[in-house]
CSV table of C-alpha atoms and ligand atoms in Angstrom, one decimal:
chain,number,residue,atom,x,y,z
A,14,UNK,CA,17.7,-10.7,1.1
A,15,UNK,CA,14.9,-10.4,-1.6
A,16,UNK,CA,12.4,-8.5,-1.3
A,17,UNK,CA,10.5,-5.9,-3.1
A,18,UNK,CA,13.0,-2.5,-2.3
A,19,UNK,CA,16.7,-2.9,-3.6
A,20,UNK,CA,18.1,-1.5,-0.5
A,21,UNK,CA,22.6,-0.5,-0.6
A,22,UNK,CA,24.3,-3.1,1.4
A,23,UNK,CA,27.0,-0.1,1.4
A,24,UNK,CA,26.5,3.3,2.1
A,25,UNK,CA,28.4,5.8,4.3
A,26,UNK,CA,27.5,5.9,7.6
A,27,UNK,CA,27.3,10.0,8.1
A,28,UNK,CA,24.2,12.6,8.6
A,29,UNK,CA,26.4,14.6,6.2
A,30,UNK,CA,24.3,15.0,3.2
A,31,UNK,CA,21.0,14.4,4.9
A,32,UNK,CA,19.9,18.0,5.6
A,33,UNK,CA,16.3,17.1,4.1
A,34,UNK,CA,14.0,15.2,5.4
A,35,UNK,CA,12.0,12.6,3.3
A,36,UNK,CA,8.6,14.4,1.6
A,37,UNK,CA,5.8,12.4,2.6
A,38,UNK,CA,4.8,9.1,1.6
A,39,UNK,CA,8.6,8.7,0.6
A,40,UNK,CA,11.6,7.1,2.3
A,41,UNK,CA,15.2,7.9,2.3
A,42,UNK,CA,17.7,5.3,2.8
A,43,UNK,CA,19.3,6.7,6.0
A,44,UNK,CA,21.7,3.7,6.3
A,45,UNK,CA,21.9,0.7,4.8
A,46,UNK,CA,18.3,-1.2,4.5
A,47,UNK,CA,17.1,1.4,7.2
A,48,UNK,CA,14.1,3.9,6.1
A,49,UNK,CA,13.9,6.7,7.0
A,50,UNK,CA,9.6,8.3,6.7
A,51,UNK,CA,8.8,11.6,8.1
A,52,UNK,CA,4.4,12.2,8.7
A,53,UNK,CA,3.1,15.5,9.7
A,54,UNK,CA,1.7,15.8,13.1
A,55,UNK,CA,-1.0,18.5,14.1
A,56,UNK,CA,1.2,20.2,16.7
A,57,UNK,CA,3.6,23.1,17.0
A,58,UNK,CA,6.3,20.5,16.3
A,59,UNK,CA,4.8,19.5,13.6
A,60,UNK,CA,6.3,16.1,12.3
A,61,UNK,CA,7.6,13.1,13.6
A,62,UNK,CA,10.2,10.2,12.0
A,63,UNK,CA,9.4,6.3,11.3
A,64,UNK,CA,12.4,3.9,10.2
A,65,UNK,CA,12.2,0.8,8.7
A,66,UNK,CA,15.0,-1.6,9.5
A,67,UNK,CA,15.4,-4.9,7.0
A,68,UNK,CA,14.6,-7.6,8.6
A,69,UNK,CA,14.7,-11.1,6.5
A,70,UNK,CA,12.7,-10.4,3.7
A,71,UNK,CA,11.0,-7.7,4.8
A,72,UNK,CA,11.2,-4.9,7.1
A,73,UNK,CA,10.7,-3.9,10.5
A,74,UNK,CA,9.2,-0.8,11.9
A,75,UNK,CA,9.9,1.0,13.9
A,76,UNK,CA,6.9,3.8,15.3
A,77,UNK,CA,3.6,4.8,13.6
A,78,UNK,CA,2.5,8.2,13.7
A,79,UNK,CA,-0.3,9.8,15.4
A,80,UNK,CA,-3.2,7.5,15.1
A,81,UNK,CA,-5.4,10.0,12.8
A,82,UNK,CA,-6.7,9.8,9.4
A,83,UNK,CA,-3.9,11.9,7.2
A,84,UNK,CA,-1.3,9.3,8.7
A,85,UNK,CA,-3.2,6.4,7.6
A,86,UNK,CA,-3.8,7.8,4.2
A,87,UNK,CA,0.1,9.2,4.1
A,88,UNK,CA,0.7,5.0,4.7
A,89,UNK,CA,-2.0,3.5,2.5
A,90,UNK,CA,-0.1,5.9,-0.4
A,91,UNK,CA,3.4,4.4,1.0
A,92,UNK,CA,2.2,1.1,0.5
A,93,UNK,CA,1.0,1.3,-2.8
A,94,UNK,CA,3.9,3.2,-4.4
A,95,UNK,CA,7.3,3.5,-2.5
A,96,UNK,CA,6.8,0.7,0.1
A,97,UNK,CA,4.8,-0.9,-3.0
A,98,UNK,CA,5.2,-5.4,-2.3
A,99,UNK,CA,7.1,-5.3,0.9
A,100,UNK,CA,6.4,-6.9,3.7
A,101,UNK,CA,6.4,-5.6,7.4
A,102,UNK,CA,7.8,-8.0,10.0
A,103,UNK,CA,7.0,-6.2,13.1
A,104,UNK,CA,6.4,-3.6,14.8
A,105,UNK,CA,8.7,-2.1,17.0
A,106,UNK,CA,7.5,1.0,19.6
A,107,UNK,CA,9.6,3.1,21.6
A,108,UNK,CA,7.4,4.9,24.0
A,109,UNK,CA,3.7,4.9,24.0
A,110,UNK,CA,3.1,8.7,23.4
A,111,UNK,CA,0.7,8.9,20.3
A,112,UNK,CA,2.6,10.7,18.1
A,113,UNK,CA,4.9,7.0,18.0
A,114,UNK,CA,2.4,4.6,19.0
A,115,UNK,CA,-0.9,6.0,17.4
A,116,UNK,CA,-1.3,3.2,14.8
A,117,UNK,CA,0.2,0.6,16.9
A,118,UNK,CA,-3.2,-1.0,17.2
A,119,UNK,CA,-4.1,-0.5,13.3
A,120,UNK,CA,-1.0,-1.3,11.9
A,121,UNK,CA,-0.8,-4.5,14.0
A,122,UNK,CA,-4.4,-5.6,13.2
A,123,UNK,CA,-3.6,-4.6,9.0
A,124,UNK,CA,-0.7,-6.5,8.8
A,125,UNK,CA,-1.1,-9.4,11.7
A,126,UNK,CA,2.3,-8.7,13.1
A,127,UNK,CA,3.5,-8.6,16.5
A,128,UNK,CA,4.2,-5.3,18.6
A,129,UNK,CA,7.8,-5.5,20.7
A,130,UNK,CA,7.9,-2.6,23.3
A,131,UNK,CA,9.5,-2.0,27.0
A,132,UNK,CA,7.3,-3.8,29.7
A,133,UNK,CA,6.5,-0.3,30.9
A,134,UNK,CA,5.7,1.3,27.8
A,135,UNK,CA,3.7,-1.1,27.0
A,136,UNK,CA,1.7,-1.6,30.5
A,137,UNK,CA,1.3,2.3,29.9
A,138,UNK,CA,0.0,2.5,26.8
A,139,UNK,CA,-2.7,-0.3,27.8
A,140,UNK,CA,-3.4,1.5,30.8
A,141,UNK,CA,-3.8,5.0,29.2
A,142,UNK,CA,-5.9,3.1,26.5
A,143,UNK,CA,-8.1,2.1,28.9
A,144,UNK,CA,-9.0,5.5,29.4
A,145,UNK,CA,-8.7,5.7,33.2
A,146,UNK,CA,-9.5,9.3,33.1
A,147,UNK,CA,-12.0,9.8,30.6
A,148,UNK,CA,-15.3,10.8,33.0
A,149,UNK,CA,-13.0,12.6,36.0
A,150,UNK,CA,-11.2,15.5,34.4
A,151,UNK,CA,-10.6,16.6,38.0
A,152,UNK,CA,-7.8,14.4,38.0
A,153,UNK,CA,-6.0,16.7,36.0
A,154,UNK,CA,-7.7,20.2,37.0
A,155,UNK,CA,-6.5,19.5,40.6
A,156,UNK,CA,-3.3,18.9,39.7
A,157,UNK,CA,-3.2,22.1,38.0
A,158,UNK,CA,-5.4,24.1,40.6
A,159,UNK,CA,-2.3,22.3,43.6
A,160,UNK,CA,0.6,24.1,41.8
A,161,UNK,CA,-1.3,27.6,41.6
A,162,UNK,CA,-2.6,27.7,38.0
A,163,UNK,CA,-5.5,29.8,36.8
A,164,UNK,CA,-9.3,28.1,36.9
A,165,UNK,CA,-9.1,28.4,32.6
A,166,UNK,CA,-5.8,27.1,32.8
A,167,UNK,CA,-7.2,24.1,35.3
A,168,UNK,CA,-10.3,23.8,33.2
A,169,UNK,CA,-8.3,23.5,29.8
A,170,UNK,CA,-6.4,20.3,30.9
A,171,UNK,CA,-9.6,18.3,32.3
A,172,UNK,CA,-10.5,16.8,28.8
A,173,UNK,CA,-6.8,15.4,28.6
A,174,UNK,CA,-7.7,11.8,29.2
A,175,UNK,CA,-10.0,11.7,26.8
A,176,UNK,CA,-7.9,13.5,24.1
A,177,UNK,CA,-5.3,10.2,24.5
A,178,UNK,CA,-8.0,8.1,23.3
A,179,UNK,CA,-8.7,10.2,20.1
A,180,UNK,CA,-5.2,9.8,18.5
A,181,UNK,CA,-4.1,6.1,19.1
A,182,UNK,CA,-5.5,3.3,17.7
A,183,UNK,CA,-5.2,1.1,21.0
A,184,UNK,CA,-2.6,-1.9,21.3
A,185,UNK,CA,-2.9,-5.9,20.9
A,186,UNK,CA,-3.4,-7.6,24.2
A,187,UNK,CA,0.0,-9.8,23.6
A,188,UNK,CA,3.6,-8.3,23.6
A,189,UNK,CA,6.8,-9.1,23.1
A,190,UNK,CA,9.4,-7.3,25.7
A,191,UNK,CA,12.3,-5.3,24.6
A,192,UNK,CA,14.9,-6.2,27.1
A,193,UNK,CA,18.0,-4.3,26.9
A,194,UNK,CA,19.4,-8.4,28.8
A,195,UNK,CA,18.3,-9.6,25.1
A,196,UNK,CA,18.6,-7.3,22.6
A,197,UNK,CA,17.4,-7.6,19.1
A,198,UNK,CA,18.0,-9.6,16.1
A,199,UNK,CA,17.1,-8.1,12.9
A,200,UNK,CA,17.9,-9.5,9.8
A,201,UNK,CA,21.9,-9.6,10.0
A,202,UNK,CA,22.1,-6.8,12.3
A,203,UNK,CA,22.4,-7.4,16.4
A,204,UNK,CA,20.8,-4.6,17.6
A,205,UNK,CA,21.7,-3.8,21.6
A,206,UNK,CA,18.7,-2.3,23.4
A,207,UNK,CA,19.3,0.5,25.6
A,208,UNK,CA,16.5,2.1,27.9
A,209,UNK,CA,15.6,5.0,29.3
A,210,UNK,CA,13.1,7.2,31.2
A,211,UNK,CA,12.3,10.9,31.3
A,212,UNK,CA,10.8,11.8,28.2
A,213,UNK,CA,8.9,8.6,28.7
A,214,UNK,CA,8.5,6.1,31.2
A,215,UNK,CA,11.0,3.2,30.0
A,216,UNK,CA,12.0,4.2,25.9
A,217,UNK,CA,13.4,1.7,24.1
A,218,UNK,CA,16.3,2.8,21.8
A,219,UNK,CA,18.3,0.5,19.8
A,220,UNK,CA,22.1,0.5,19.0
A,221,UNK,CA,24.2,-1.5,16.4
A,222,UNK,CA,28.0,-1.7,18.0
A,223,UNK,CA,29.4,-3.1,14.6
A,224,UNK,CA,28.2,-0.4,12.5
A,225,UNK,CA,28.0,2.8,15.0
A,226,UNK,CA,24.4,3.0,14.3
A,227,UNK,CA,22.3,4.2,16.9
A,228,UNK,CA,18.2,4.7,16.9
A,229,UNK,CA,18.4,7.4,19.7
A,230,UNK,CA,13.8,8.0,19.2
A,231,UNK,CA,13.1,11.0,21.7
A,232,UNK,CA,15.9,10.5,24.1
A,233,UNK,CA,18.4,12.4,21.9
A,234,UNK,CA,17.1,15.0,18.8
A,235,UNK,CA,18.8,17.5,17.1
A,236,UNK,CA,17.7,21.1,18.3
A,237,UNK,CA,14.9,20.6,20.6
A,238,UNK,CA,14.9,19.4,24.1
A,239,UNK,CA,12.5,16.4,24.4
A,240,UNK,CA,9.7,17.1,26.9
A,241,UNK,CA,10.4,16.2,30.3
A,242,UNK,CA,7.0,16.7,32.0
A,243,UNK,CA,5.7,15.5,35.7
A,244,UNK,CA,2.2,14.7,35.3
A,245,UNK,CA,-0.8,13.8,37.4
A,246,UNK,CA,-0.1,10.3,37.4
A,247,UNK,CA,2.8,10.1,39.1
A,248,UNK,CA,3.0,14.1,40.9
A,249,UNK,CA,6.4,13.4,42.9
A,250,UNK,CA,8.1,12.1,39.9
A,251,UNK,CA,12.2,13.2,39.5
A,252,UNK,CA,11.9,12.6,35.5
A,253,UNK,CA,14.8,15.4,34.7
A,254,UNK,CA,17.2,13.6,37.1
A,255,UNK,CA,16.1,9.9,35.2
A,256,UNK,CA,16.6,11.9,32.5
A,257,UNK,CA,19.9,13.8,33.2
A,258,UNK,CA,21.2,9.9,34.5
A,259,UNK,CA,19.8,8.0,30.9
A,260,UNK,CA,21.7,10.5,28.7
A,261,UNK,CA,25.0,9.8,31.0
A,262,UNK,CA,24.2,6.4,30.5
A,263,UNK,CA,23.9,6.6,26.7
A,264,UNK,CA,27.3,8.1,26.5
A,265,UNK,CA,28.5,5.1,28.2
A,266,UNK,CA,27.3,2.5,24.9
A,267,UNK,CA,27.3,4.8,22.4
A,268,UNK,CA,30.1,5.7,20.2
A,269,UNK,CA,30.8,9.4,20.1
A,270,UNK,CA,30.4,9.5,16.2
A,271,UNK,CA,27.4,7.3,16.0
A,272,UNK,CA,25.0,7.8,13.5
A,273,UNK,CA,22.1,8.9,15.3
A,274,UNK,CA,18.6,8.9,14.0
A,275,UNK,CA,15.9,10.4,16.0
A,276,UNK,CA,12.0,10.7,16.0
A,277,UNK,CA,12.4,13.9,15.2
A,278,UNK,CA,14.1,16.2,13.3
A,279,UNK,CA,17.6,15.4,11.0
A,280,UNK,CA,20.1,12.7,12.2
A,281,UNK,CA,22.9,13.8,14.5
A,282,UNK,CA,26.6,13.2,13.8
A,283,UNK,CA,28.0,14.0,17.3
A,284,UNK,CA,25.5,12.2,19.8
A,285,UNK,CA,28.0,13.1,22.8
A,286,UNK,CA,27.5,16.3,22.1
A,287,UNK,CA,23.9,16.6,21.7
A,288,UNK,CA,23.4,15.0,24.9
A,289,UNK,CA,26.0,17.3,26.7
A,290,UNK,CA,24.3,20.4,25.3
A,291,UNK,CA,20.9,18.5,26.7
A,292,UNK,CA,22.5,18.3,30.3
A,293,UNK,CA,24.0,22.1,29.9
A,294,UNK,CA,20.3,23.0,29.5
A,295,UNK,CA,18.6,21.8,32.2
A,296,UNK,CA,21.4,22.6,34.5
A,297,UNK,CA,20.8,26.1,32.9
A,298,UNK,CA,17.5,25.9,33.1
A,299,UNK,CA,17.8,24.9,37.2
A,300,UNK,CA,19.7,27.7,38.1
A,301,UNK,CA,17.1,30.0,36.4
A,302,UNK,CA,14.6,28.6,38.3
A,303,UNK,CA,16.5,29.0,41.5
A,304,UNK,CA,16.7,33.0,40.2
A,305,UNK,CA,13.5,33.3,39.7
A,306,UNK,CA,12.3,31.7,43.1
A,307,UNK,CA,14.9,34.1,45.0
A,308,UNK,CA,14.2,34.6,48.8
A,309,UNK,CA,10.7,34.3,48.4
A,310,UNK,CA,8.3,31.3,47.4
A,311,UNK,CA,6.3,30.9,43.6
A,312,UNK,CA,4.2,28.1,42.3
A,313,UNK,CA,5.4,26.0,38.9
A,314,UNK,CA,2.2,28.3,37.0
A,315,UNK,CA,4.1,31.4,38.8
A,316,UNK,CA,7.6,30.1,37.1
A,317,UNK,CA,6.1,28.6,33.8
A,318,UNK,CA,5.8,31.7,32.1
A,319,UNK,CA,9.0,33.0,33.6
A,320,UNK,CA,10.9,30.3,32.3
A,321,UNK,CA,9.1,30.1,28.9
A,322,UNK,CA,9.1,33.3,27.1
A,323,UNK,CA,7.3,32.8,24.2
A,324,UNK,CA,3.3,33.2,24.0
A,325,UNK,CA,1.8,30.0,25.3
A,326,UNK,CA,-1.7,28.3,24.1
A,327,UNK,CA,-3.7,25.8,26.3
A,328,UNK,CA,-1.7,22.6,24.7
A,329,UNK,CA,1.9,24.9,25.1
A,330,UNK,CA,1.2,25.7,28.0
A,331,UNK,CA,0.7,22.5,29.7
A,332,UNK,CA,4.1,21.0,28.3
A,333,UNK,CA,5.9,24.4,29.7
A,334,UNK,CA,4.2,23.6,33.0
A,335,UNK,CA,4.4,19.9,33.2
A,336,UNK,CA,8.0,20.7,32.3
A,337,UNK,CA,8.9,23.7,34.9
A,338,UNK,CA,7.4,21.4,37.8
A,339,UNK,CA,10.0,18.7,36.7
A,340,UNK,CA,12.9,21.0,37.2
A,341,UNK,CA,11.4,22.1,40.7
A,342,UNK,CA,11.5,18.4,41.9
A,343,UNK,CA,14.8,17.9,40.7
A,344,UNK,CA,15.5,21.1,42.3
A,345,UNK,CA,13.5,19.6,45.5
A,346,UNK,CA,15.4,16.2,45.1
A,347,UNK,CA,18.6,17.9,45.3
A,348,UNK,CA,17.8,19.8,48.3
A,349,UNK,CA,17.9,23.1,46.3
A,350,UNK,CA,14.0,23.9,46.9
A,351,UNK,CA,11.6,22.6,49.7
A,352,UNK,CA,8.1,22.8,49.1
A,353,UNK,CA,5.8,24.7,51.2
A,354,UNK,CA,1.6,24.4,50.9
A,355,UNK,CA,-0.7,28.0,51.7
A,356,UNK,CA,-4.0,27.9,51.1
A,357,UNK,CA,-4.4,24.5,49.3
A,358,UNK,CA,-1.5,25.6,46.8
A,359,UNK,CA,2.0,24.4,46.3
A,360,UNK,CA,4.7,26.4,46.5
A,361,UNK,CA,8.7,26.6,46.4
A,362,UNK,CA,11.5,28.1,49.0
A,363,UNK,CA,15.0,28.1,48.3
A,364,UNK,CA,16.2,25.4,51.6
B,420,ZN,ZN1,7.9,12.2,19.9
C-alpha cells in the first residue's frame, strides 16, 4: 500500500532482538507495518506503548497516551519527522484508563477519525468523563474509611474523580463497537477480537491467527502484574477471578509462541507462560493473604501493607489497596473469607 513509511512486508515474527524500546517520538517496526511508540508517563511505571497497524494507506492506532501536554508535544514531533505525511485511519482504544485513552478525544478531533472501543469501555470512559464524582469526594473517602484505612489515607483519595478529568482529553459522542462476533479488518490483516475484564472493565485485545500475532494491551505484560483493583464504583466486584478466567481464556485463542506486544514494557515470546506465571501469582498472593488473616479478622488497609512491602505513597498506595481488597473478594467468592462489619468497618474471617 503506498503511503508515506516504507514498512517490510517480511520480517521475523520474534521479540528476539527487541530488548529496547523505541526513544521517544520514534517507532520501531515491531512486525510488519506495525509500530511500535513508547511515551513517558508521570508515574512509578513510567511509560506506556502505542502501535500503529497499516491499514490501507495509512495506519491505525492503536492507544494515546496520557492526555497531557509532553504527550501531545512527543506526537506533534512524531508527526513532523518519523510519522512525517502519513495518514491515521482510526483510532483504536483498549480500555479507557488515561494512560491509553488520554488523547482519545484530541486525537480524534485533530485528525476527524473514528474511535472503535468495547461497548463497556467506551460507556465507561463517557461516564467517568462526565465527572460523576468531581464535587463528592466522599464517594471515595467512604470507601476507604469502610475497609479500615487511616482519615489521611481516606482524605488522599477524595480528589480522585477529579484527577480523571485532568489527564484525558474526553471521547466523541459516536463509537464504533469492538465485538470479538466481528472482529477487525485492517488493511490485509483479519484481526480476531478477544475481550477481557480485570484490569479493566471489557479490554479489547486483538489477535491475527495467520501470522501468530497477538496485541495482548494490559491483559498480558512482561514483568509486572497488571493492576487488578476493586473500586468504589462497583465495591463487591470479583475482578481477580474475571481476571484469573480472561487469561485461561486467552490461552484458549492464542498460540503459545505468539508474538505478543503489550502496553507496556518489551514484547513477550511465550504468552502461555506469562499468563501462567500471572495465575501462579495471585494464587500466591491468595494464600498470603489467607496467612496473614490467620484465626483472627484484618481490614484490606490492615493487609495492604502486609502484602506490599515496599514504601507506599498516597497514589501507591491506593493501587496496593484497591488491589489487596480484590484478592479478599475472590478470597470471599471462593468461600475462603467471610466478611464481618464492627464498628462501621469491614473486616475478614477465615469461614
Ligand atoms: Zn496501562
Amino acid at each position: 500500500m503506498a503511503h508515506a513509511i516504507q514498512t517490510r512486508s517480511k520480517l521475523p515474527l520474534t521479540a528476539a532482538g527487541m530488548t529496547e524500546p523505541p526513544a521517544p517520538g520514534e517507532f520501531i517496526e515491531a512486525a510488519p507495518g506495525v509500530l511500535w511508540m513508547r511515551f513517558p508517563l508521570p508515574f512509578q511505571l513510567d511509560h506506556v506503548n502505542v502501535y500503529l497497524i497499516e491499514d490501507g494507506d495509512g495506519f491505525a492506532l492503536l492507544d494515546t497516551g496520557i492526555g497531557n501536554d509532553a504527550t501531545k508535544e512527543i506526537w506533534e514531533s512524531a508527526f513532523a519527522n518519523a510519522l512525517k505525511g502519513i495518514r491515521l485511519t482510526r483510532l483504536i482504544v483498549s480500555h479507557h484508563h488515561p494512560d491509553h485513552m488520554g488523547l482519545a478525544g484530541w486525537m480524534c478531533e485533530k485528525f476527524d477519525i473514528p474511535v472503535h472501543m468495547t461497548l463497556a469501555e467506551f460507556l465507561t470512559g463517557k461516564y467517568l468523563c462526565s465527572g460523576p464524582y468531581a464535587d463528592k469526594g466522599h464517594f471515595y473517602s467512604d470507601f476507604y474509611r469502610l475497609h479500615g484505612t487511616t482519615e489521611d489515607q481516606a482524605e488522599a483519595v477524595s480528589g480522585r474523580g477529579l484527577a480523571y478529568l485532568k489527564i484525558v482529553t474526553g471521547l466523541p459522542d459516536s463509537f464504533n463497537s469492538l465485538d470479538p462476533a466481528r472482529g477487525l479488518v485492517l488493511g490485509g490483516r483479519r484481526f480476531e477480537v478477544l475481550t477481557g475484564g480485570g484490569h479493566s472493565v471489557d479490554q479489547a485485545m486483538l489477535y491475527c491467527r495467520e501470522e501468530k500475532l497477538f496485541l495482548a494491551c494490559d491483559q498480558i505484560i512482561e514483568r509486572i502484574s497488571p493492576n487488578v483493583s476493586v473500586h468504589a464504583m462497583e465495591p463487591n466486584a470479583d475482578p481477580l477471578g474475571t481476571f484469573i478466567r480472561s487469561l485461561t481464556d486467552i490461552k484458549g485463542v492464542v498460540a503459545e509462541d505468539a508474538l505478543t506486544l503489550s502496553g507496556h514494557r518489551l514484547p513477550i515470546a511465550a504468552p502461555h507462560k506469562r499468563a501462567d506465571e500471572l495465575i501462579e501469582h495471585h494464587h500466591q498472593r491468595c494464600d498470603q493473604v489467607m496467612e496473614i488473616v490467620g484465626a483472627g479478622t484484618k481490614t484490606a488497609a490492615e493487609i495492604t501493607p502486609v502484602l506490599f512491602r515496599r514504601e507506599l505513597d498516597a497514589h501507591q498506595f491506593s493501587f496496593a489497596f484497591s488491589e489487596a481488597l480484590a484478592h479478599l473478594n475472590l478470597l470471599v467468592e471462593q468461600g475462603r473469607l467471610t466478611w464481618e462489619e464492627e464498628n462501621g468497618v469491614q473486616r475478614v474471617r477465615a469461614a
